[in-house]
Short mmCIF file of C-alpha atoms in Angstrom, two decimals:
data_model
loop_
_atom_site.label_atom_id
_atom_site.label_comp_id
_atom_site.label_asym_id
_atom_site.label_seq_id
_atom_site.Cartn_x
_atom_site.Cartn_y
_atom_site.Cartn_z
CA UNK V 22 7.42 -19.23 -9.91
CA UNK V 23 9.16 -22.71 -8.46
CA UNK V 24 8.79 -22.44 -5.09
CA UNK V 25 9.66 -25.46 -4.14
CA UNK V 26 12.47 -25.46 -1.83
CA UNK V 27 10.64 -22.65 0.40
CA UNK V 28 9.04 -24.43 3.65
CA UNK V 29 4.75 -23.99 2.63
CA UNK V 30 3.76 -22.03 5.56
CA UNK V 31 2.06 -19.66 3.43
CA UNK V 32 -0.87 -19.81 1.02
CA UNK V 33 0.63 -17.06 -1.46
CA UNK V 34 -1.57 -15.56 -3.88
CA UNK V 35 -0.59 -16.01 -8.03
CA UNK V 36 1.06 -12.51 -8.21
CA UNK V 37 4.86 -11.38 -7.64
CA UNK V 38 5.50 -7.77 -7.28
CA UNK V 39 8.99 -6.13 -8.63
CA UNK V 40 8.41 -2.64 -7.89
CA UNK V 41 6.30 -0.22 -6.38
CA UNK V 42 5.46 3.59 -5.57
CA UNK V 43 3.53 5.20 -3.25
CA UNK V 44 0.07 3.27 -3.03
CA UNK V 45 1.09 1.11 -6.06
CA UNK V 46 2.61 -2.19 -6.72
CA UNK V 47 3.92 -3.39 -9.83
CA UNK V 48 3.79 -7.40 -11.18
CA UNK V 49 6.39 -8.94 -12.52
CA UNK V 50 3.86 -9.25 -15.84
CA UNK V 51 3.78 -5.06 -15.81
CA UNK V 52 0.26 -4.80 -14.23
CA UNK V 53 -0.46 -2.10 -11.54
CA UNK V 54 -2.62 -3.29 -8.14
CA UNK V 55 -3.47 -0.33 -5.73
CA UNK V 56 -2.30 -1.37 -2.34
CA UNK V 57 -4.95 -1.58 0.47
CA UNK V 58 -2.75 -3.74 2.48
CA UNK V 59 0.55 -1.91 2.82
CA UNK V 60 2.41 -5.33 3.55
CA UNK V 61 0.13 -6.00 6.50
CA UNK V 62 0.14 -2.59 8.04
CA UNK V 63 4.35 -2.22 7.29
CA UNK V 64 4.56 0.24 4.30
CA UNK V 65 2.65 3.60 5.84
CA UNK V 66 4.65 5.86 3.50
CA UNK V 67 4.22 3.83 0.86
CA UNK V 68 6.37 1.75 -1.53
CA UNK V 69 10.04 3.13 -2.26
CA UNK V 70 9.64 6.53 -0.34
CA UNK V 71 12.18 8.72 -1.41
CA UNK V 72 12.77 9.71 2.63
CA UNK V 73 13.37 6.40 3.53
CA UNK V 74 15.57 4.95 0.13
CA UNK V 75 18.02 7.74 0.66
CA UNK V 76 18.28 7.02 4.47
CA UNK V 77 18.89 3.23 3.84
CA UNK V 78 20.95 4.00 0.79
CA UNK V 79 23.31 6.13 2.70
CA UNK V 80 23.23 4.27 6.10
CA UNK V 81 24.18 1.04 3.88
CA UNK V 82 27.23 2.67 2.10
CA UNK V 83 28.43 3.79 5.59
CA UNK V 84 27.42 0.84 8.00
CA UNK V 85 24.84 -1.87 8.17
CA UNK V 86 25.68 -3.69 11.40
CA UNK V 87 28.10 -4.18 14.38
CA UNK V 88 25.83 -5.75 16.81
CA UNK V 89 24.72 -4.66 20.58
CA UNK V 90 28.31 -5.45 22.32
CA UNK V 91 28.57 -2.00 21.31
CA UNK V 92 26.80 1.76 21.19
CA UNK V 93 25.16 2.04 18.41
CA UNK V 94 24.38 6.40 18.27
CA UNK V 95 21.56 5.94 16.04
CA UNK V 96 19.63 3.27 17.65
CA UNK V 97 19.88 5.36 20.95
CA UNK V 98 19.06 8.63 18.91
CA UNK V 99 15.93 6.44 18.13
CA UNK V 100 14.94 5.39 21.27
CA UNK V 101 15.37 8.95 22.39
CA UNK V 102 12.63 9.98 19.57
CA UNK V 103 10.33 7.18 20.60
CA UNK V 104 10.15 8.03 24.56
CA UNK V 105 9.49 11.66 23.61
CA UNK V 106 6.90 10.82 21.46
CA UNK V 107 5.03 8.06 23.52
CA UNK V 108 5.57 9.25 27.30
CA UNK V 109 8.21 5.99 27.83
CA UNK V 110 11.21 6.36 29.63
CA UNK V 111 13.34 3.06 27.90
CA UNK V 112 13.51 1.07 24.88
CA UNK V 113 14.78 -2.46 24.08
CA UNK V 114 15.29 -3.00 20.16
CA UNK V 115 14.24 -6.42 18.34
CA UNK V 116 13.45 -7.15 14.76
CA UNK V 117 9.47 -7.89 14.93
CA UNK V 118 6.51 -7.38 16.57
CA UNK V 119 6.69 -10.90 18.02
CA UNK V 120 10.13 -10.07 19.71
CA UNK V 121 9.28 -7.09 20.98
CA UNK V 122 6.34 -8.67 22.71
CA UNK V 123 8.55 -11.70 23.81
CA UNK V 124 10.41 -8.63 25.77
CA UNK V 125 7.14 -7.45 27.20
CA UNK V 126 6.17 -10.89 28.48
CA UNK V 127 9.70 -11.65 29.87
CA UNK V 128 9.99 -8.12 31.20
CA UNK V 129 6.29 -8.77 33.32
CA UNK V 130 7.63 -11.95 34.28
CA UNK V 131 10.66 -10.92 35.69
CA UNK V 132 9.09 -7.74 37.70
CA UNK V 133 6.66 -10.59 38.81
CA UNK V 134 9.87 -12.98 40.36
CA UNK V 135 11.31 -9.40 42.13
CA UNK V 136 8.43 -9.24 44.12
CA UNK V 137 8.36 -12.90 45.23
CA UNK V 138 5.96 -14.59 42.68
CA UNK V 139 6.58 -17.81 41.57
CA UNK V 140 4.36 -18.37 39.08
CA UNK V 141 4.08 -14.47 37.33
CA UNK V 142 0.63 -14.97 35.35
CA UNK V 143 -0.19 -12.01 32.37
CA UNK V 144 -4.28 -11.73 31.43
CA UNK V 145 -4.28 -11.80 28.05
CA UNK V 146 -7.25 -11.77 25.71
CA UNK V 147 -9.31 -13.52 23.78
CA UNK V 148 -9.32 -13.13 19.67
CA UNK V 149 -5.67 -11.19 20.55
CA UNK V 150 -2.59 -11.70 18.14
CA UNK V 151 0.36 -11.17 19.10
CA UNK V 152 3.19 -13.19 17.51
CA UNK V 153 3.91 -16.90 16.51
CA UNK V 154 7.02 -17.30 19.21
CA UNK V 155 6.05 -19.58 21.85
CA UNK V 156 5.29 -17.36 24.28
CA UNK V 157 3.66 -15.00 22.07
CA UNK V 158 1.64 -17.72 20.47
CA UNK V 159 0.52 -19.18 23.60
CA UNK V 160 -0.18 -15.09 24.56
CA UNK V 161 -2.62 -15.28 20.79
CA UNK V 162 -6.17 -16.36 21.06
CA UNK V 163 -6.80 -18.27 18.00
CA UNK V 164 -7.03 -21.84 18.39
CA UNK V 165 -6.14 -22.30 14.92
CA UNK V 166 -2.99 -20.84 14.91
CA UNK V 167 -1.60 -22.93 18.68
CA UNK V 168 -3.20 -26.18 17.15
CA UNK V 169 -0.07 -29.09 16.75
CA UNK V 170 2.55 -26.63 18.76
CA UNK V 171 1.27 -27.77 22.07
CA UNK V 172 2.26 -28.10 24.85
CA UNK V 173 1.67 -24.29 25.45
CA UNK V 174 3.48 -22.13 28.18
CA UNK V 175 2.21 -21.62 31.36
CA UNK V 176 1.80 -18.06 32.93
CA UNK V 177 -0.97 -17.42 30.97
CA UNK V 178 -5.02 -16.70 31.48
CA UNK V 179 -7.40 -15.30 29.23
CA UNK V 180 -10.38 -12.77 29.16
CA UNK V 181 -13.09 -11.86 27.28
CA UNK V 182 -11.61 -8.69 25.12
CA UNK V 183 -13.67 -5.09 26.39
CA UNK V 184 -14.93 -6.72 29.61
CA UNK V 185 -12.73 -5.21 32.35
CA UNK V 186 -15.37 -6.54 35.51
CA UNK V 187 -14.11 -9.83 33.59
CA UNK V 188 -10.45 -8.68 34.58
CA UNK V 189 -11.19 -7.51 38.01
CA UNK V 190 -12.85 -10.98 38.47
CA UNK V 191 -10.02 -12.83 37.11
CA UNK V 192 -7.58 -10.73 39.06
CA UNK V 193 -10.09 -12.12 42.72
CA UNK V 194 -9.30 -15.51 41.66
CA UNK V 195 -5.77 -15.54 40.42
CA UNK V 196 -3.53 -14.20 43.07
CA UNK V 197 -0.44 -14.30 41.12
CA UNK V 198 -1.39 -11.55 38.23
CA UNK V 199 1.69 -9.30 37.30
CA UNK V 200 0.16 -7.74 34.23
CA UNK V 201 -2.85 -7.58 31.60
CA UNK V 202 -1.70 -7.70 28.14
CA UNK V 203 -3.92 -6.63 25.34
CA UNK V 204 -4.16 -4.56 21.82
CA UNK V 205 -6.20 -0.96 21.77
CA UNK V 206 -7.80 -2.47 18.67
CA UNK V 207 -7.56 -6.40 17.84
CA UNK V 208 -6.56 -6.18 14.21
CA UNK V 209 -5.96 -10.12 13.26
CA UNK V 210 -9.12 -10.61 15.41
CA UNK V 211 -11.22 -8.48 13.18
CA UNK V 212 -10.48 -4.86 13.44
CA UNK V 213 -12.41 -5.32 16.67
CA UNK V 214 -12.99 -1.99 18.60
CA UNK V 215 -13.41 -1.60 22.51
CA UNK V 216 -15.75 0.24 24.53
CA UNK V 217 -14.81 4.28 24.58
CA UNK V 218 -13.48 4.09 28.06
CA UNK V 219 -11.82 0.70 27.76
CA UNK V 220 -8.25 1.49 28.04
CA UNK V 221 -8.85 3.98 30.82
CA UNK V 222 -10.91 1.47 32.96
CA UNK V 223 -7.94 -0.90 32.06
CA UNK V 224 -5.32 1.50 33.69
CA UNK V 225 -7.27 2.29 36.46
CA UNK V 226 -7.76 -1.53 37.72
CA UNK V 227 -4.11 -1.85 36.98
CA UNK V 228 -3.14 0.81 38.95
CA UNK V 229 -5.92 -0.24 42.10
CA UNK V 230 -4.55 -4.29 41.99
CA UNK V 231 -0.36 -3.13 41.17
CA UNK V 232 -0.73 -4.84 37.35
CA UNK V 233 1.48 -3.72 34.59
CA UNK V 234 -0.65 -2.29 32.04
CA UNK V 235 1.01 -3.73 28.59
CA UNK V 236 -0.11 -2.66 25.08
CA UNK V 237 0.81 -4.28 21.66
CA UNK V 238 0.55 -1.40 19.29
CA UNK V 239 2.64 -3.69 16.82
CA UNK V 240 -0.17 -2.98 14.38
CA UNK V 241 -2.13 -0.05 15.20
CA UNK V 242 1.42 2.22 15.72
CA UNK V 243 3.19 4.41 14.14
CA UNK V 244 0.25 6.71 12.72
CA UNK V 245 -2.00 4.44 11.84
CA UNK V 246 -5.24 5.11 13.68
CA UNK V 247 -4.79 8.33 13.99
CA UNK V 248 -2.16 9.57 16.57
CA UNK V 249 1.34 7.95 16.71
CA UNK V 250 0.15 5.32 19.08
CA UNK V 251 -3.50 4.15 19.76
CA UNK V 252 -3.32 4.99 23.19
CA UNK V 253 -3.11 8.75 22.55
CA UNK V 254 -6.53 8.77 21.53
CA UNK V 255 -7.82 6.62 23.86
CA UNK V 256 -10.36 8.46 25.75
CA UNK V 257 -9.05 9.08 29.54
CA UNK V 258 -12.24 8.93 31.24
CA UNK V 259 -12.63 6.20 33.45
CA UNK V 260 -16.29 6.21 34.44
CA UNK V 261 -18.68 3.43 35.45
CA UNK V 262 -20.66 2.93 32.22
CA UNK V 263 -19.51 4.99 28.51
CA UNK V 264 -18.23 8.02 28.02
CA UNK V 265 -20.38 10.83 27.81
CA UNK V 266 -17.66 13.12 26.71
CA UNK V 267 -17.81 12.54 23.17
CA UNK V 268 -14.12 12.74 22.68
CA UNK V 269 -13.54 15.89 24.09
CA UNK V 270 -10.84 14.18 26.72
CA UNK V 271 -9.11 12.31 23.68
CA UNK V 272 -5.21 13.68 23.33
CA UNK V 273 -5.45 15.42 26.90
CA UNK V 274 -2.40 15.25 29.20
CA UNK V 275 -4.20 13.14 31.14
CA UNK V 276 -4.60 10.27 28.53
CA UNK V 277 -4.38 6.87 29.11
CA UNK V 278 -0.69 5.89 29.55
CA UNK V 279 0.32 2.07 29.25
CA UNK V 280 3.39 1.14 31.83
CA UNK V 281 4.73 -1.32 28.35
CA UNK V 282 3.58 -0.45 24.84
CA UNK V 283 5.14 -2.64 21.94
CA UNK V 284 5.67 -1.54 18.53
CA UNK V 285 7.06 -2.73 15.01
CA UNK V 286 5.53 -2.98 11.79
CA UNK V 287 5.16 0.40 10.28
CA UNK V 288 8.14 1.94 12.18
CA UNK V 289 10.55 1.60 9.30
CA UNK V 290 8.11 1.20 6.67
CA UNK V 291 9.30 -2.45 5.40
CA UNK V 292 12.66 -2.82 7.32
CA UNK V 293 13.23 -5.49 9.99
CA UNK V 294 12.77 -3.63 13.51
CA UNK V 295 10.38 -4.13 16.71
CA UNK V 296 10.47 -2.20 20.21
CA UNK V 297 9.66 -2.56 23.38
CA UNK V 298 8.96 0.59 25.45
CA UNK V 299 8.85 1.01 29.35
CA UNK V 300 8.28 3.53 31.86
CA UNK V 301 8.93 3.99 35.65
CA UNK V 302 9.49 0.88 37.67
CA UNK V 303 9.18 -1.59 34.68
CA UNK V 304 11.60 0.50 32.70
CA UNK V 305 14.57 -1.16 34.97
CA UNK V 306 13.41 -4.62 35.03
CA UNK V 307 15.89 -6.07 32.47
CA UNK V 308 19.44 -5.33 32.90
CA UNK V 309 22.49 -6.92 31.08
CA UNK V 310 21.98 -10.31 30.15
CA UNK V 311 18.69 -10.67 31.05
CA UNK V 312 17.30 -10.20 27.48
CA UNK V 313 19.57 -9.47 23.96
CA UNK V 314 18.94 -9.63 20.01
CA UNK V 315 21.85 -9.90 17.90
CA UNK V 316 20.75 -7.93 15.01
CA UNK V 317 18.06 -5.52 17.27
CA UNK V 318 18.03 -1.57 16.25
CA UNK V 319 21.06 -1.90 14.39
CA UNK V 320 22.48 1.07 12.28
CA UNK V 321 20.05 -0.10 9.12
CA UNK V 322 16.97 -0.22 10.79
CA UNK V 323 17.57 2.53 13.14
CA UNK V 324 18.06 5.28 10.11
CA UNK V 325 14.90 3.78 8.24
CA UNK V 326 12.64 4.38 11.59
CA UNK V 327 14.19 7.94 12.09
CA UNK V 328 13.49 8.32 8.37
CA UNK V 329 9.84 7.25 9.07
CA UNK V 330 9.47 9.28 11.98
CA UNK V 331 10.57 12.37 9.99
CA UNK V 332 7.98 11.78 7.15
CA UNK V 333 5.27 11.06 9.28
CA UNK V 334 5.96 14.05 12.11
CA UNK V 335 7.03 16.37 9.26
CA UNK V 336 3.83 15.67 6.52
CA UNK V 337 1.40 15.08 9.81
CA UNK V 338 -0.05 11.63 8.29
CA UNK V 339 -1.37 10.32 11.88
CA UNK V 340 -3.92 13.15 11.41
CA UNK V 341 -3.87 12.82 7.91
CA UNK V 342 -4.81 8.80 8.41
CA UNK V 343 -8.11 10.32 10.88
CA UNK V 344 -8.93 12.06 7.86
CA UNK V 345 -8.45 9.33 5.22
CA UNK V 346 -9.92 6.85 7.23
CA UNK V 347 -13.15 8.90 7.81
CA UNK V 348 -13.35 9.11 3.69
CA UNK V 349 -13.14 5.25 2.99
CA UNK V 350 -15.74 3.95 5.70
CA UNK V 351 -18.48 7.33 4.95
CA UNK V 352 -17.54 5.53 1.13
CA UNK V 353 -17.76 1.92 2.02
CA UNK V 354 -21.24 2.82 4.64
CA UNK V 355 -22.90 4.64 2.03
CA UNK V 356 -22.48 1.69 -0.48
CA UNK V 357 -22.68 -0.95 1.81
CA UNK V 358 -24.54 0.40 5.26
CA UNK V 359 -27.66 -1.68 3.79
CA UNK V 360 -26.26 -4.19 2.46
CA UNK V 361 -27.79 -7.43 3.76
CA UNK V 362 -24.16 -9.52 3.32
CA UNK V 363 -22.56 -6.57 5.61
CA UNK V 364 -23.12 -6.68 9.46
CA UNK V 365 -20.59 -4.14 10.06
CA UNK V 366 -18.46 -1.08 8.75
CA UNK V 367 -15.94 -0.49 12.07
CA UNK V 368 -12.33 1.10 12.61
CA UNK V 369 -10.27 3.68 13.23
CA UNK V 370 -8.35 5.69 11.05
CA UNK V 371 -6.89 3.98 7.99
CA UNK V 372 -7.33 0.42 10.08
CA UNK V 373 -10.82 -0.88 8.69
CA UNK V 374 -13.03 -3.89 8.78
CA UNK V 375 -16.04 -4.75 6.67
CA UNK V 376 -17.53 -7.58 8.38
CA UNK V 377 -19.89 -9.92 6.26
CA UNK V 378 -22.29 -11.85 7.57
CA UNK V 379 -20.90 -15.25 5.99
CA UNK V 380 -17.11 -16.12 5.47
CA UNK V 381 -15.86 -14.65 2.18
CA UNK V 382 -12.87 -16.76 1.88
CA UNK V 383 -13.24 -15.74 -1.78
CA UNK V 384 -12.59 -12.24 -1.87
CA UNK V 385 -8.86 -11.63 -1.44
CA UNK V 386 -8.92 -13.55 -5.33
CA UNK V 387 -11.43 -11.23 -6.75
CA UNK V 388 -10.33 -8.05 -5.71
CA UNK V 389 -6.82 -9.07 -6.63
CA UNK V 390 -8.64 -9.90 -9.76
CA UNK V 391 -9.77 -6.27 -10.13
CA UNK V 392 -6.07 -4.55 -9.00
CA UNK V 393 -6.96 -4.24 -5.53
CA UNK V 394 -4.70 -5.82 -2.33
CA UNK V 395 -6.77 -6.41 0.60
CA UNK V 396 -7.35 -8.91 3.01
CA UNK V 397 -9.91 -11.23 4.82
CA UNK V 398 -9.59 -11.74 8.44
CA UNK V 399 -11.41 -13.55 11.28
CA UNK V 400 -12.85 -15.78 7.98
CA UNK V 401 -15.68 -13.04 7.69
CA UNK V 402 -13.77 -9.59 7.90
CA UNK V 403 -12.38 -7.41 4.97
CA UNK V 404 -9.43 -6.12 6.00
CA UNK V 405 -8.19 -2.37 4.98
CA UNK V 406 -4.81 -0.90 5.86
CA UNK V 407 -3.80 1.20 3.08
CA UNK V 408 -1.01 3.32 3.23
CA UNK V 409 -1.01 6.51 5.13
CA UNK V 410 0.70 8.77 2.17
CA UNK V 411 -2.60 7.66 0.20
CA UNK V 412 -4.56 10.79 -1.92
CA UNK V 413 -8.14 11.32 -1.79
CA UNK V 414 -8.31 10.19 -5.18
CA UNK V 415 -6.82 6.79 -4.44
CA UNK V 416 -9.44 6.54 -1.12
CA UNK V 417 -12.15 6.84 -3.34
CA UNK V 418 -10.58 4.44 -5.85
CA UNK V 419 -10.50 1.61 -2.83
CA UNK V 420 -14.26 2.33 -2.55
CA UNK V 421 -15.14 2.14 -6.00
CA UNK V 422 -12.96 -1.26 -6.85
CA UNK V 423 -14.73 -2.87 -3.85
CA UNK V 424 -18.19 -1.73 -4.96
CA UNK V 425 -17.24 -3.38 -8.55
CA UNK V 426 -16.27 -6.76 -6.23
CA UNK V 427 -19.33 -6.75 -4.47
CA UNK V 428 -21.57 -6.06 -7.69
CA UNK V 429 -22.70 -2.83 -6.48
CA UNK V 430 -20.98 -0.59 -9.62
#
C-alpha cells in the first residue's frame, strides 16, 4: 500500500482489513485475524453489526447532518438515554474522546472563573491519557507523547494515580483547585487498577474541599468493564484503609457518582461521536457560545449510539463483558500465573493487561503473525479489549493463540 501522501504519525502494522464480522477481521489478501483490540476499545458489538448497519443505513438515506444552529431530535433523544443511564442531568456532543474532555476541562475552568479564581487549576494524574488536543495533552501524563509540543498549558498539576492523601495534600498547597480529573482505570497507562475504595475516597475529598469530581470513561464506557460506566461498580465505601465489603456495596444507590464523566469510543461502535456529561451545578456552566462543535451528535452519529445502546441494554453485554472477562484472565493466569516473564494478570471485565517483566515491543508482530490483534502498552503491557459480542469459544481462542505466542502450546 503507497502511503505516501498520508502525514507518518502512525507506525501501521503490514495488514489492511476490507471487511469484518463480529470478532473477525478480514485482509485485503482473504486471511481472517480474531480481533482482541476492537479498534482500540471502539467496536464493542463487533464488526458490521446488523443493529447498527441498518441504523446508519437508514439514518444516511434520510439525513446525515445539519449542524447545531438547529434541534437535532435524535441527538437530544440521546442525551436523554445517556442521563438516565449514568445519573447526569446534561450532555454536550463532540466527535472524540479528546473533545469531550476538552469540554470537561473548559467546563471546570469556567465554574472555576464564576467563583472568582483566576487561575482555575484541575489535579490530574500521573500515567493518565486523555487526548492529544492541547489541553488534553498537557492533561496526559506521558512525557513521550508532550515531548516537541511544548510550551504546555497552564492550569494544570499532577498526582500520583490511587494516592488520594496525595490529593488532599496537593489541594493544602494549591489554593486555586476547581477539580480532580482522572480515569476509573488508566487504560493507555497500563490497564492500571486503583485501590477498591479509590473513587469513593475521591468523591468524598471533592465534596469536603468544593472540587468537581471529573471522570474520563472515554475508554472504559459503554459496557466495557462491566456496567455501562466504570463508576457503577465502583465500590461506594469510603473508609480509611480498603474495603472490607468485598463488593457487596458495588451497584448500590449509593455508588460513587462523578459531578463530569466523559465518554466516546465504544458509544457508536466505530462512528465519530464523544460526550460530555454533567450534573447539578456544573451541568449549567456552559451556555451559548461558550463551547460548540460543528459536526457534534449529529443525526449519523446520534442513531449509531442509540443503535449501540439498544444492543448492549437489550443482549445485557456489560454483564456479559464481567463474565467474559473473568474467562480470559482465569485462561491467561492459569497459563501464565507462573510464568517468570509475567509480573501481572490485572483488569476488569473485557479491559485486560498482561504485564511482562521486560518490554515486549515485539509482540503486536507475532501475534498478528498468528491471526491475533492485540496490543502492547506502557512498553511492557499486553493489551486486551476484545469485543463485548465475543462467544466463549472465541475467549478461549484469545487464550490459546497467546499461549502459542508465548511458546507455552
Amino acid at each position: 500500500m503507497n502511503d505516501s501522501a498520508l502525514m507518518a504519525t502512525y507506525r501501521r502494522l503490514p495488514v489492511a482489513f476490507d471487511h469484518g464480522e463480529g470478532a473477525w477481521l478480514q485482509d485485503t489478501n482473504g486471511r481472517r485475524y480474531l480481533d482482541a483490540l476492537s479498534g482500540i476499545a471502539v467496536c464493542g458489538l463487533g464488526h458490521a453489526h446488523p443493529r447498527v448497519t441498518e441504523a446508519i443505513a437508514t439514518q444516511a438515506a434520510r439525513l446525515v447532518h445539519t449542524s447545531n444552529l438547529y434541534e437535532i431530535p435524535l441527538q437530544t433523544k440521546l442525551a436523554a438515554r445517556l442521563c438516565a443511564a449514568s445519573g447526569m442531568d446534561k450532555v454536550f456532543f463532540g466527535n472524540s474522546g479528546a473533545e469531550a474532555n476538552e469540554a470537561a476541562i473548559k467546563l471546570a475552568r469556567r465554574a472555576g472563573h464564576a467563583r472568582g479564581i483566576d487561575v482555575p487549576t484541575i489535579i490530574v494524574m500521573q500515567g493518565a491519557f486523555h487526548g492529544r488536543t492541547m489541553a488534553t495533552l498537557t492533561a496526559t501524563g506521558s512525557r513521550g507523547a508532550q515531548a516537541g509540543f511544548e510550551p504546555l498549558l497552564g492550569g494544570f498539576v499532577r498526582a500520583p494515580y490511587g494516592d488520594v492523601d496525595a490529593l488532599a495534600r496537593i489541594g493544602d498547597e494549591t489554593p486555586d483547585i476547581v477539580a480532580v480529573l482522572l480515569e476509573p482505570i488508566q487504560g493507555e497507562g497500563g490497564i492500571v487498577l486503583p485501590p477498591p475504595d479509590y473513587l469513593a475516597r475521591v468523591r468524598a475529598l471533592c465534596d469536603a474541599r468544593g472540587w468537581l469530581m471529573m471522570l474520563d470513561e472515554v475508554q472504559t464506557g459503554a459496557g466495557r468493564t462491566g456496567t455501562l460506566f466504570a463508576f457503577q461498580n465502583a465500590c461506594a465505601r469510603a473508609g480509611a484503609g480498603p474495603c472490607d465489603c468485598a463488593g457487596a456495596c458495588v451497584g448500590t444507590p449509593a455508588g460513587v457518582l462523578p459531578d463530569v464523566v466523559t465518554i466516546a469510543k465504544g458509544i457508536a461502535n466505530g462512528v465519530p461521536i464523544g460526550a460530555c456529561l454533567a450534573r447539578g451545578a456544573a451541568a449549567d456552566v456552559l451556555g451559548p457560545g461558550n463551547h460548540g462543535s460543528t459536526f457534534g451528535g449529529n443525526p449519523l452519529a446520534a442513531a449509531a449510539a442509540l443503535a449501540t445502546l439498544d444492543v448492549l441494554e437489550e443482549a445485557q453485554l456489560p454483564a456479559r463483558a464481567a463474565v467474559l472477562g473473568e474467562r480470559i484472565r482465569s485462561g491467561l493466569t492459569a497459563a501464565f500465573g507462573e510464568d517468570p516473564r509475567v509480573n501481572e494478570i490485572r483488569g476488569r471485565g473485557l479491559m485486560i493487561g498482561m504485564e511482562f517483566r521486560e518490554p515486549v515491543p515485539a509482540l503486536v508482530e507475532r501475534a498478528l503473525a498468528e491471526g491475533l490483534l492485540v496490543n502492547v502498552t506502557a512498553e511492557r503491557v499486553l493489551r486486551l479489549l476484545p469485543p463485548l459480542v465475543l462467544s466463549d469459544e472465541e475467549a478461549d481462542e484469545i487464550v490459546l493463540r497467546l499461549r502459542r505466542i508465548l511458546g507455552d502450546a
